[in-house]
Amino acid sequence: MTMELLGRIQRELDLLDQRDLRRVLRVTETPCAPRVRVDGRHVLAFCSNDYLGLASDPRVVRALGEGASLYGVGSGASHLISGHSRAHAALEDRLAQMVSPFVPSVRALYFSTGYMANLALMTALTCMDAQAEIFSEALNHASLIDGMRLSRASVNVYPHGDVAVLETLLRDSAATTKVVVTDSVFSMDGDLAPLPQLLRLCEKYGAWLVVDDAHGFGMLGAEGRGVLQHFGLRSEHIVYLGTLGKAAGVSGAFVAANASVVEWMVQRARPYIYTTAASPALAHALLTSLDIITGAEGAQRRAHVQALIQLMRANVAFHPWELLKSDTSIQPVVIGPNQGALDVAAALLGQGLWVPAIRPPTVPADTARLRVTLSAAHTEDDVRLLVNTLNELGKKNEHA
Ligand SMILES: *Cc1c(COP(=O)(O)O)cnc(C)c1O
């Protein structure tokens, strides 16, 4: 019996191998930074979402230690039992203050991960209304999609960036609760959602606009307050989500929305209620990280990343691979076939450059890609080395 069960799984794993879809875990042995040792080798990495280079910043590391001595390591319980510490409350106040110019009557709620925050959001915004409908952008992150499945609301998917189709769907909907859901920066493409137009539709049709700013918080806007600052948006319809394990360099996520929405989540969002609160030391460390993000140094780091993005885009000369149009740290190079993307990633690794190959189901079939991410911790020479190596590999590929 057991062997039959195992055999079924083994056959599926074999199928993944046949389709070049098996993924492997690589063990890093050094802190998150451009120069890392992975599986015993020293490489230059273009993989992480640590866009500002804060994940191993000595000041943030020190703040984590300080947080642990002030509050201990574990929270010991869920937020509603006894796990909600002063560090969590201080972090939430600080995050609410950061988002307050863009969302009236805002309150923020800290979660252990963005994945959980999205499950919480999708379920909480729809659970009070059996007629609720969600309008979901085609390239939304998996955590949003899983949240929608868990929500039991009906889901309409609109094509990537297609405001006209979304308007038709909203106009034809009789739902009493409408929720439009979108990533701000698309995680595997790097482009931005047309948020001003989406917001106009949400105001016109009385819908919530859920903005998942996982890759924008810390990076977009003059003070790094995220995509709402970038576009200069303010509305009662906005439900904002930022993550704190990417540009902020630590861990966790937050929802910032009208205080009643957040209070409802505290009362009803099961992914918030039935889980142990994240370590208060993490919340404490995040205060230091937010100081850096919103201060002069954050602006300098963002400007450096922008310079690196321009440097990369000005120098790519490879065919027939496609560098997608993107002004963010996410600079994807679409190769196409799974094996092709794996081959290029392996060739790069052979030259000491670590860039992840992203395959379906994370991206659509036949659009396997290298997902290059640029960080403030990279130098111009790092980027030149990557681009020159890619250009040479591209040339070889053309002649193959
Ligand atoms: C990374 C990511 C998440 C999940 O956040 P975690 O804190 O890593 O769980 C959610 N949405 C988007 C768009 C992301 O890129």
PDB file of N, CA and C in Angstrom, residues 147-241:
ATOM      1  N   GLY A 147      -5.403  33.034  -2.040  1.00  0.00           N
ATOM      2  CA  GLY A 147      -6.357  33.725  -1.165  1.00  0.00           C
ATOM      3  C   GLY A 147      -7.747  33.772  -1.779  1.00  0.00           C
ATOM      4  N   MET A 148      -7.796  33.989  -3.100  1.00  0.00           N
ATOM      5  CA  MET A 148      -9.093  34.019  -3.795  1.00  0.00           C
ATOM      6  C   MET A 148      -9.761  32.646  -3.750  1.00  0.00           C
ATOM      7  N   ARG A 149      -8.952  31.605  -3.930  1.00  0.00           N
ATOM      8  CA  ARG A 149      -9.518  30.244  -3.875  1.00  0.00           C
ATOM      9  C   ARG A 149     -10.096  29.974  -2.499  1.00  0.00           C
ATOM     10  N   LEU A 150      -9.362  30.387  -1.486  1.00  0.00           N
ATOM     11  CA  LEU A 150      -9.796  30.157  -0.112  1.00  0.00           C
ATOM     12  C   LEU A 150     -11.061  30.970   0.201  1.00  0.00           C
ATOM     13  N   SER A 151     -11.230  32.093  -0.500  1.00  0.00           N
ATOM     14  CA  SER A 151     -12.319  33.024  -0.170  1.00  0.00           C
ATOM     15  C   SER A 151     -13.699  32.521  -0.588  1.00  0.00           C
ATOM     16  N   ARG A 152     -13.746  31.641  -1.577  1.00  0.00           N
ATOM     17  CA  ARG A 152     -15.019  31.153  -2.113  1.00  0.00           C
ATOM     18  C   ARG A 152     -15.824  32.240  -2.841  1.00  0.00           C
ATOM     19  N   ALA A 153     -15.254  33.409  -3.025  1.00  0.00           N
ATOM     20  CA  ALA A 153     -15.918  34.430  -3.858  1.00  0.00           C
ATOM     21  C   ALA A 153     -15.754  34.019  -5.313  1.00  0.00           C
ATOM     22  N   SER A 154     -16.618  34.549  -6.201  1.00  0.00           N
ATOM     23  CA  SER A 154     -16.399  34.228  -7.609  1.00  0.00           C
ATOM     24  C   SER A 154     -15.328  35.172  -8.152  1.00  0.00           C
ATOM     25  N   VAL A 155     -14.525  34.636  -9.067  1.00  0.00           N
ATOM     26  CA  VAL A 155     -13.343  35.357  -9.527  1.00  0.00           C
ATOM     27  C   VAL A 155     -13.414  35.564 -11.033  1.00  0.00           C
ATOM     28  N   ASN A 156     -13.242  36.823 -11.476  1.00  0.00           N
ATOM     29  CA  ASN A 156     -13.117  37.141 -12.896  1.00  0.00           C
ATOM     30  C   ASN A 156     -11.680  37.570 -13.140  1.00  0.00           C
ATOM     31  N   VAL A 157     -11.018  36.912 -14.081  1.00  0.00           N
ATOM     32  CA  VAL A 157      -9.643  37.299 -14.391  1.00  0.00           C
ATOM     33  C   VAL A 157      -9.657  38.234 -15.601  1.00  0.00           C
ATOM     34  N   TYR A 158      -9.015  39.387 -15.487  1.00  0.00           N
ATOM     35  CA  TYR A 158      -8.898  40.280 -16.654  1.00  0.00           C
ATOM     36  C   TYR A 158      -7.467  40.230 -17.178  1.00  0.00           C
ATOM     37  N   PRO A 159      -7.300  40.415 -18.519  1.00  0.00           N
ATOM     38  CA  PRO A 159      -5.968  40.282 -19.118  1.00  0.00           C
ATOM     39  C   PRO A 159      -4.991  41.330 -18.561  1.00  0.00           C
ATOM     40  N   HIS A 160      -3.718  41.012 -18.644  1.00  0.00           N
ATOM     41  CA  HIS A 160      -2.663  41.856 -18.077  1.00  0.00           C
ATOM     42  C   HIS A 160      -2.790  43.311 -18.540  1.00  0.00           C
ATOM     43  N   GLY A 161      -2.992  44.203 -17.585  1.00  0.00           N
ATOM     44  CA  GLY A 161      -3.025  45.647 -17.864  1.00  0.00           C
ATOM     45  C   GLY A 161      -4.244  46.128 -18.643  1.00  0.00           C
ATOM     46  N   ASP A 162      -5.237  45.262 -18.834  1.00  0.00           N
ATOM     47  CA  ASP A 162      -6.347  45.611 -19.727  1.00  0.00           C
ATOM     48  C   ASP A 162      -7.493  46.303 -18.977  1.00  0.00           C
ATOM     49  N   VAL A 163      -7.412  47.614 -18.911  1.00  0.00           N
ATOM     50  CA  VAL A 163      -8.384  48.408 -18.170  1.00  0.00           C
ATOM     51  C   VAL A 163      -9.770  48.340 -18.838  1.00  0.00           C
ATOM     52  N   ALA A 164      -9.794  48.241 -20.171  1.00  0.00           N
ATOM     53  CA  ALA A 164     -11.078  48.222 -20.896  1.00  0.00           C
ATOM     54  C   ALA A 164     -11.869  46.963 -20.551  1.00  0.00           C
ATOM     55  N   VAL A 165     -11.212  45.808 -20.558  1.00  0.00           N
ATOM     56  CA  VAL A 165     -11.911  44.573 -20.204  1.00  0.00           C
ATOM     57  C   VAL A 165     -12.384  44.636 -18.754  1.00  0.00           C
ATOM     58  N   LEU A 166     -11.535  45.166 -17.883  1.00  0.00           N
ATOM     59  CA  LEU A 166     -11.939  45.282 -16.479  1.00  0.00           C
ATOM     60  C   LEU A 166     -13.194  46.140 -16.361  1.00  0.00           C
ATOM     61  N   GLU A 167     -13.251  47.238 -17.107  1.00  0.00           N
ATOM     62  CA  GLU A 167     -14.431  48.104 -17.006  1.00  0.00           C
ATOM     63  C   GLU A 167     -15.691  47.351 -17.445  1.00  0.00           C
ATOM     64  N   THR A 168     -15.585  46.573 -18.524  1.00  0.00           N
ATOM     65  CA  THR A 168     -16.742  45.800 -18.980  1.00  0.00           C
ATOM     66  C   THR A 168     -17.194  44.832 -17.896  1.00  0.00           C
ATOM     67  N   LEU A 169     -16.232  44.159 -17.270  1.00  0.00           N
ATOM     68  CA  LEU A 169     -16.581  43.191 -16.222  1.00  0.00           C
ATOM     69  C   LEU A 169     -17.254  43.890 -15.043  1.00  0.00           C
ATOM     70  N   LEU A 170     -16.717  45.042 -14.644  1.00  0.00           N
ATOM     71  CA  LEU A 170     -17.294  45.768 -13.501  1.00  0.00           C
ATOM     72  C   LEU A 170     -18.687  46.271 -13.838  1.00  0.00           C
ATOM     73  N   ARG A 171     -18.856  46.767 -15.073  1.00  0.00           N
ATOM     74  CA  ARG A 171     -20.143  47.317 -15.481  1.00  0.00           C
ATOM     75  C   ARG A 171     -21.215  46.222 -15.484  1.00  0.00           C
ATOM     76  N   ASP A 172     -20.819  45.020 -15.931  1.00  0.00           N
ATOM     77  CA  ASP A 172     -21.786  43.933 -16.044  1.00  0.00           C
ATOM     78  C   ASP A 172     -22.039  43.204 -14.724  1.00  0.00           C
ATOM     79  N   SER A 173     -21.284  43.527 -13.707  1.00  0.00           N
ATOM     80  CA  SER A 173     -21.405  42.789 -12.456  1.00  0.00           C
ATOM     81  C   SER A 173     -22.550  43.328 -11.604  1.00  0.00           C
ATOM     82  N   ALA A 174     -23.329  42.391 -11.026  1.00  0.00           N
ATOM     83  CA  ALA A 174     -24.396  42.793 -10.116  1.00  0.00           C
ATOM     84  C   ALA A 174     -23.967  42.591  -8.666  1.00  0.00           C
ATOM     85  N   ALA A 175     -22.722  42.246  -8.459  1.00  0.00           N
ATOM     86  CA  ALA A 175     -22.252  41.932  -7.104  1.00  0.00           C
ATOM     87  C   ALA A 175     -22.361  43.149  -6.199  1.00  0.00           C
ATOM     88  N   THR A 176     -22.673  42.892  -4.925  1.00  0.00           N
ATOM     89  CA  THR A 176     -22.778  43.982  -3.961  1.00  0.00           C
ATOM     90  C   THR A 176     -21.411  44.321  -3.371  1.00  0.00           C
ATOM     91  N   THR A 177     -20.507  43.348  -3.351  1.00  0.00           N
ATOM     92  CA  THR A 177     -19.126  43.614  -2.944  1.00  0.00           C
ATOM     93  C   THR A 177     -18.220  43.302  -4.113  1.00  0.00           C
ATOM     94  N   LYS A 178     -17.528  44.333  -4.612  1.00  0.00           N
ATOM     95  CA  LYS A 178     -16.608  44.139  -5.734  1.00  0.00           C
ATOM     96  C   LYS A 178     -15.195  44.451  -5.257  1.00  0.00           C
ATOM     97  N   VAL A 179     -14.267  43.581  -5.604  1.00  0.00           N
ATOM     98  CA  VAL A 179     -12.878  43.763  -5.181  1.00  0.00           C
ATOM     99  C   VAL A 179     -11.964  43.595  -6.386  1.00  0.00           C
ATOM    100  N   VAL A 180     -11.289  44.673  -6.763  1.00  0.00           N
ATOM    101  CA  VAL A 180     -10.295  44.594  -7.840  1.00  0.00           C
ATOM    102  C   VAL A 180      -8.942  44.340  -7.184  1.00  0.00           C
ATOM    103  N   VAL A 181      -8.210  43.356  -7.706  1.00  0.00           N
ATOM    104  CA  VAL A 181      -6.965  42.935  -7.063  1.00  0.00           C
ATOM    105  C   VAL A 181      -5.828  42.958  -8.063  1.00  0.00           C
ATOM    106  N   THR A 182      -4.739  43.634  -7.692  1.00  0.00           N
ATOM    107  CA  THR A 182      -3.598  43.671  -8.605  1.00  0.00           C
ATOM    108  C   THR A 182      -2.257  43.781  -7.881  1.00  0.00           C
ATOM    109  N   ASP A 183      -1.224  43.162  -8.440  1.00  0.00           N
ATOM    110  CA  ASP A 183       0.155  43.489  -8.058  1.00  0.00           C
ATOM    111  C   ASP A 183       0.403  44.913  -8.543  1.00  0.00           C
ATOM    112  N   SER A 184       1.273  45.643  -7.885  1.00  0.00           N
ATOM    113  CA  SER A 184       1.665  46.975  -8.380  1.00  0.00           C
ATOM    114  C   SER A 184       2.817  46.815  -9.366  1.00  0.00           C
ATOM    115  N   VAL A 185       3.882  46.164  -8.911  1.00  0.00           N
ATOM    116  CA  VAL A 185       5.007  45.807  -9.775  1.00  0.00           C
ATOM    117  C   VAL A 185       4.881  44.302 -10.004  1.00  0.00           C
ATOM    118  N   PHE A 186       4.804  43.865 -11.253  1.00  0.00           N
ATOM    119  CA  PHE A 186       4.598  42.438 -11.514  1.00  0.00           C
ATOM    120  C   PHE A 186       5.900  41.683 -11.270  1.00  0.00           C
ATOM    121  N   SER A 187       5.793  40.641 -10.427  1.00  0.00           N
ATOM    122  CA  SER A 187       6.988  40.069  -9.826  1.00  0.00           C
ATOM    123  C   SER A 187       7.882  39.349 -10.827  1.00  0.00           C
ATOM    124  N   MET A 188       7.335  38.856 -11.930  1.00  0.00           N
ATOM    125  CA  MET A 188       8.147  38.139 -12.906  1.00  0.00           C
ATOM    126  C   MET A 188       8.330  38.936 -14.191  1.00  0.00           C
ATOM    127  N   ASP A 189       7.773  40.156 -14.245  1.00  0.00           N
ATOM    128  CA  ASP A 189       7.860  40.993 -15.449  1.00  0.00           C
ATOM    129  C   ASP A 189       8.464  42.365 -15.174  1.00  0.00           C
ATOM    130  N   GLY A 190       8.276  42.868 -13.967  1.00  0.00           N
ATOM    131  CA  GLY A 190       8.893  44.133 -13.578  1.00  0.00           C
ATOM    132  C   GLY A 190       8.128  45.372 -13.987  1.00  0.00           C
ATOM    133  N   ASP A 191       7.033  45.220 -14.733  1.00  0.00           N
ATOM    134  CA  ASP A 191       6.279  46.408 -15.163  1.00  0.00           C
ATOM    135  C   ASP A 191       5.255  46.806 -14.095  1.00  0.00           C
ATOM    136  N   LEU A 192       4.669  47.995 -14.266  1.00  0.00           N
ATOM    137  CA  LEU A 192       3.732  48.526 -13.275  1.00  0.00           C
ATOM    138  C   LEU A 192       2.289  48.392 -13.747  1.00  0.00           C
ATOM    139  N   ALA A 193       1.392  48.139 -12.824  1.00  0.00           N
ATOM    140  CA  ALA A 193      -0.043  48.154 -13.139  1.00  0.00           C
ATOM    141  C   ALA A 193      -0.489  49.602 -13.362  1.00  0.00           C
ATOM    142  N   PRO A 194      -1.485  49.818 -14.229  1.00  0.00           N
ATOM    143  CA  PRO A 194      -1.988  51.180 -14.471  1.00  0.00           C
ATOM    144  C   PRO A 194      -2.891  51.628 -13.325  1.00  0.00           C
ATOM    145  N   LEU A 195      -2.284  51.872 -12.164  1.00  0.00           N
ATOM    146  CA  LEU A 195      -3.080  52.108 -10.950  1.00  0.00           C
ATOM    147  C   LEU A 195      -4.001  53.321 -11.019  1.00  0.00           C
ATOM    148  N   PRO A 196      -3.588  54.464 -11.603  1.00  0.00           N
ATOM    149  CA  PRO A 196      -4.530  55.592 -11.644  1.00  0.00           C
ATOM    150  C   PRO A 196      -5.821  55.222 -12.376  1.00  0.00           C
ATOM    151  N   GLN A 197      -5.707  54.501 -13.495  1.00  0.00           N
ATOM    152  CA  GLN A 197      -6.911  54.100 -14.236  1.00  0.00           C
ATOM    153  C   GLN A 197      -7.725  53.076 -13.445  1.00  0.00           C
ATOM    154  N   LEU A 198      -7.029  52.130 -12.797  1.00  0.00           N
ATOM    155  CA  LEU A 198      -7.740  51.119 -12.005  1.00  0.00           C
ATOM    156  C   LEU A 198      -8.513  51.795 -10.872  1.00  0.00           C
ATOM    157  N   LEU A 199      -7.871  52.772 -10.239  1.00  0.00           N
ATOM    158  CA  LEU A 199      -8.535  53.461  -9.128  1.00  0.00           C
ATOM    159  C   LEU A 199      -9.779  54.217  -9.611  1.00  0.00           C
ATOM    160  N   ARG A 200      -9.657  54.855 -10.792  1.00  0.00           N
ATOM    161  CA  ARG A 200     -10.810  55.573 -11.333  1.00  0.00           C
ATOM    162  C   ARG A 200     -11.991  54.610 -11.512  1.00  0.00           C
ATOM    163  N   LEU A 201     -11.709  53.422 -12.048  1.00  0.00           N
ATOM    164  CA  LEU A 201     -12.785  52.434 -12.231  1.00  0.00           C
ATOM    165  C   LEU A 201     -13.366  52.001 -10.887  1.00  0.00           C
ATOM    166  N   CYS A 202     -12.505  51.780  -9.901  1.00  0.00           N
ATOM    167  CA  CYS A 202     -13.002  51.325  -8.600  1.00  0.00           C
ATOM    168  C   CYS A 202     -13.900  52.384  -7.972  1.00  0.00           C
ATOM    169  N   GLU A 203     -13.535  53.655  -8.146  1.00  0.00           N
ATOM    170  CA  GLU A 203     -14.378  54.722  -7.591  1.00  0.00           C
ATOM    171  C   GLU A 203     -15.696  54.815  -8.354  1.00  0.00           C
ATOM    172  N   LYS A 204     -15.624  54.638  -9.674  1.00  0.00           N
ATOM    173  CA  LYS A 204     -16.834  54.720 -10.496  1.00  0.00           C
ATOM    174  C   LYS A 204     -17.823  53.589 -10.191  1.00  0.00           C
ATOM    175  N   TYR A 205     -17.276  52.368  -9.971  1.00  0.00           N
ATOM    176  CA  TYR A 205     -18.162  51.202  -9.792  1.00  0.00           C
ATOM    177  C   TYR A 205     -18.266  50.747  -8.338  1.00  0.00           C
ATOM    178  N   GLY A 206     -17.735  51.540  -7.417  1.00  0.00           N
ATOM    179  CA  GLY A 206     -17.886  51.205  -6.001  1.00  0.00           C
ATOM    180  C   GLY A 206     -17.160  49.941  -5.590  1.00  0.00           C
ATOM    181  N   ALA A 207     -15.928  49.778  -6.061  1.00  0.00           N
ATOM    182  CA  ALA A 207     -15.155  48.572  -5.743  1.00  0.00           C
ATOM    183  C   ALA A 207     -13.962  48.908  -4.851  1.00  0.00           C
ATOM    184  N   TRP A 208     -13.523  47.918  -4.065  1.00  0.00           N
ATOM    185  CA  TRP A 208     -12.226  48.037  -3.391  1.00  0.00           C
ATOM    186  C   TRP A 208     -11.127  47.888  -4.435  1.00  0.00           C
ATOM    187  N   LEU A 209      -9.999  48.559  -4.181  1.00  0.00           N
ATOM    188  CA  LEU A 209      -8.809  48.319  -4.992  1.00  0.00           C
ATOM    189  C   LEU A 209      -7.717  47.779  -4.072  1.00  0.00           C
ATOM    190  N   VAL A 210      -7.440  46.476  -4.206  1.00  0.00           N
ATOM    191  CA  VAL A 210      -6.363  45.861  -3.423  1.00  0.00           C
ATOM    192  C   VAL A 210      -5.070  45.967  -4.221  1.00  0.00           C
ATOM    193  N   VAL A 211      -4.076  46.626  -3.633  1.00  0.00           N
ATOM    194  CA  VAL A 211      -2.787  46.835  -4.300  1.00  0.00           C
ATOM    195  C   VAL A 211      -1.713  46.063  -3.543  1.00  0.00           C
ATOM    196  N   ASP A 212      -1.163  45.038  -4.183  1.00  0.00           N
ATOM    197  CA  ASP A 212      -0.067  44.270  -3.580  1.00  0.00           C
ATOM    198  C   ASP A 212       1.248  44.892  -4.041  1.00  0.00           C
ATOM    199  N   ASP A 213       1.851  45.670  -3.130  1.00  0.00           N
ATOM    200  CA  ASP A 213       3.048  46.444  -3.469  1.00  0.00           C
ATOM    201  C   ASP A 213       4.324  45.773  -2.948  1.00  0.00           C
ATOM    202  N   ALA A 214       4.348  44.442  -3.045  1.00  0.00           N
ATOM    203  CA  ALA A 214       5.492  43.675  -2.512  1.00  0.00           C
ATOM    204  C   ALA A 214       6.823  44.188  -3.052  1.00  0.00           C
ATOM    205  N   HIS A 215       6.831  44.554  -4.337  1.00  0.00           N
ATOM    206  CA  HIS A 215       8.110  44.981  -4.943  1.00  0.00           C
ATOM    207  C   HIS A 215       8.233  46.497  -5.057  1.00  0.00           C
ATOM    208  N   GLY A 216       7.210  47.225  -4.621  1.00  0.00           N
ATOM    209  CA  GLY A 216       7.260  48.676  -4.717  1.00  0.00           C
ATOM    210  C   GLY A 216       7.555  49.350  -3.386  1.00  0.00           C
ATOM    211  N   PHE A 217       7.092  48.730  -2.285  1.00  0.00           N
ATOM    212  CA  PHE A 217       7.316  49.335  -0.976  1.00  0.00           C
ATOM    213  C   PHE A 217       8.825  49.421  -0.700  1.00  0.00           C
ATOM    214  N   GLY A 218       9.297  50.603  -0.355  1.00  0.00           N
ATOM    215  CA  GLY A 218      10.738  50.808  -0.124  1.00  0.00           C
ATOM    216  C   GLY A 218      11.467  51.277  -1.363  1.00  0.00           C
ATOM    217  N   MET A 219      10.893  51.011  -2.547  1.00  0.00           N
ATOM    218  CA  MET A 219      11.594  51.297  -3.806  1.00  0.00           C
ATOM    219  C   MET A 219      10.976  52.430  -4.596  1.00  0.00           C
ATOM    220  N   LEU A 220       9.661  52.565  -4.553  1.00  0.00           N
ATOM    221  CA  LEU A 220       8.987  53.568  -5.382  1.00  0.00           C
ATOM    222  C   LEU A 220       8.589  54.767  -4.521  1.00  0.00           C
ATOM    223  N   GLY A 221       8.473  55.931  -5.180  1.00  0.00           N
ATOM    224  CA  GLY A 221       8.114  57.139  -4.456  1.00  0.00           C
ATOM    225  C   GLY A 221       9.353  57.795  -3.883  1.00  0.00           C
ATOM    226  N   ALA A 222       9.280  59.117  -3.732  1.00  0.00           N
ATOM    227  CA  ALA A 222      10.457  59.887  -3.313  1.00  0.00           C
ATOM    228  C   ALA A 222      11.021  59.389  -1.986  1.00  0.00           C
ATOM    229  N   GLU A 223      10.151  58.991  -1.056  1.00  0.00           N
ATOM    230  CA  GLU A 223      10.636  58.520   0.249  1.00  0.00           C
ATOM    231  C   GLU A 223      10.508  57.015   0.406  1.00  0.00           C
ATOM    232  N   GLY A 224      10.311  56.327  -0.713  1.00  0.00           N
ATOM    233  CA  GLY A 224      10.211  54.874  -0.649  1.00  0.00           C
ATOM    234  C   GLY A 224       8.902  54.390  -0.058  1.00  0.00           C
ATOM    235  N   ARG A 225       7.894  55.269  -0.003  1.00  0.00           N
ATOM    236  CA  ARG A 225       6.622  54.841   0.599  1.00  0.00           C
ATOM    237  C   ARG A 225       5.819  53.931  -0.326  1.00  0.00           C
ATOM    238  N   GLY A 226       6.305  53.754  -1.544  1.00  0.00           N
ATOM    239  CA  GLY A 226       5.690  52.749  -2.402  1.00  0.00           C
ATOM    240  C   GLY A 226       4.945  53.320  -3.581  1.00  0.00           C
ATOM    241  N   VAL A 227       4.191  52.451  -4.229  1.00  0.00           N
ATOM    242  CA  VAL A 227       3.594  52.797  -5.519  1.00  0.00           C
ATOM    243  C   VAL A 227       2.538  53.900  -5.399  1.00  0.00           C
ATOM    244  N   LEU A 228       1.890  54.009  -4.239  1.00  0.00           N
ATOM    245  CA  LEU A 228       0.867  55.054  -4.089  1.00  0.00           C
ATOM    246  C   LEU A 228       1.530  56.423  -4.082  1.00  0.00           C
ATOM    247  N   GLN A 229       2.708  56.497  -3.462  1.00  0.00           N
ATOM    248  CA  GLN A 229       3.470  57.748  -3.501  1.00  0.00           C
ATOM    249  C   GLN A 229       3.981  58.020  -4.920  1.00  0.00           C
ATOM    250  N   HIS A 230       4.425  56.965  -5.588  1.00  0.00           N
ATOM    251  CA  HIS A 230       4.921  57.095  -6.967  1.00  0.00           C
ATOM    252  C   HIS A 230       3.871  57.751  -7.866  1.00  0.00           C
ATOM    253  N   PHE A 231       2.622  57.271  -7.761  1.00  0.00           N
ATOM    254  CA  PHE A 231       1.564  57.795  -8.629  1.00  0.00           C
ATOM    255  C   PHE A 231       0.821  58.981  -8.001  1.00  0.00           C
ATOM    256  N   GLY A 232       1.072  59.255  -6.717  1.00  0.00           N
ATOM    257  CA  GLY A 232       0.357  60.331  -6.047  1.00  0.00           C
ATOM    258  C   GLY A 232      -1.131  60.039  -5.899  1.00  0.00           C
ATOM    259  N   LEU A 233      -1.476  58.827  -5.449  1.00  0.00           N
ATOM    260  CA  LEU A 233      -2.891  58.435  -5.332  1.00  0.00           C
ATOM    261  C   LEU A 233      -3.346  58.537  -3.880  1.00  0.00           C
ATOM    262  N   ARG A 234      -4.610  58.870  -3.710  1.00  0.00           N
ATOM    263  CA  ARG A 234      -5.213  58.860  -2.376  1.00  0.00           C
ATOM    264  C   ARG A 234      -6.681  58.503  -2.532  1.00  0.00           C
ATOM    265  N   SER A 235      -7.140  57.488  -1.800  1.00  0.00           N
ATOM    266  CA  SER A 235      -8.540  57.110  -1.929  1.00  0.00           C
ATOM    267  C   SER A 235      -8.974  56.182  -0.801  1.00  0.00           C
ATOM    268  N   GLU A 236     -10.241  56.323  -0.432  1.00  0.00           N
ATOM    269  CA  GLU A 236     -10.835  55.411   0.556  1.00  0.00           C
ATOM    270  C   GLU A 236     -11.034  54.011  -0.012  1.00  0.00           C
ATOM    271  N   HIS A 237     -10.918  53.884  -1.316  1.00  0.00           N
ATOM    272  CA  HIS A 237     -11.112  52.564  -1.938  1.00  0.00           C
ATOM    273  C   HIS A 237      -9.864  51.685  -1.869  1.00  0.00           C
ATOM    274  N   ILE A 238      -8.734  52.283  -1.503  1.00  0.00           N
ATOM    275  CA  ILE A 238      -7.468  51.530  -1.572  1.00  0.00           C
ATOM    276  C   ILE A 238      -7.256  50.673  -0.331  1.00  0.00           C
ATOM    277  N   VAL A 239      -6.950  49.395  -0.567  1.00  0.00           N
ATOM    278  CA  VAL A 239      -6.473  48.497   0.482  1.00  0.00           C
ATOM    279  C   VAL A 239      -5.055  48.119   0.063  1.00  0.00           C
ATOM    280  N   TYR A 240      -4.086  48.555   0.856  1.00  0.00           N
ATOM    281  CA  TYR A 240      -2.678  48.470   0.462  1.00  0.00           C
ATOM    282  C   TYR A 240      -1.988  47.331   1.197  1.00  0.00           C
ATOM    283  N   LEU A 241      -1.116  46.611   0.472  1.00  0.00           N
ATOM    284  CA  LEU A 241      -0.291  45.592   1.111  1.00  0.00           C
ATOM    285  C   LEU A 241       1.162  45.818   0.722  1.00  0.00           C
TER     286      LEU A 241
END
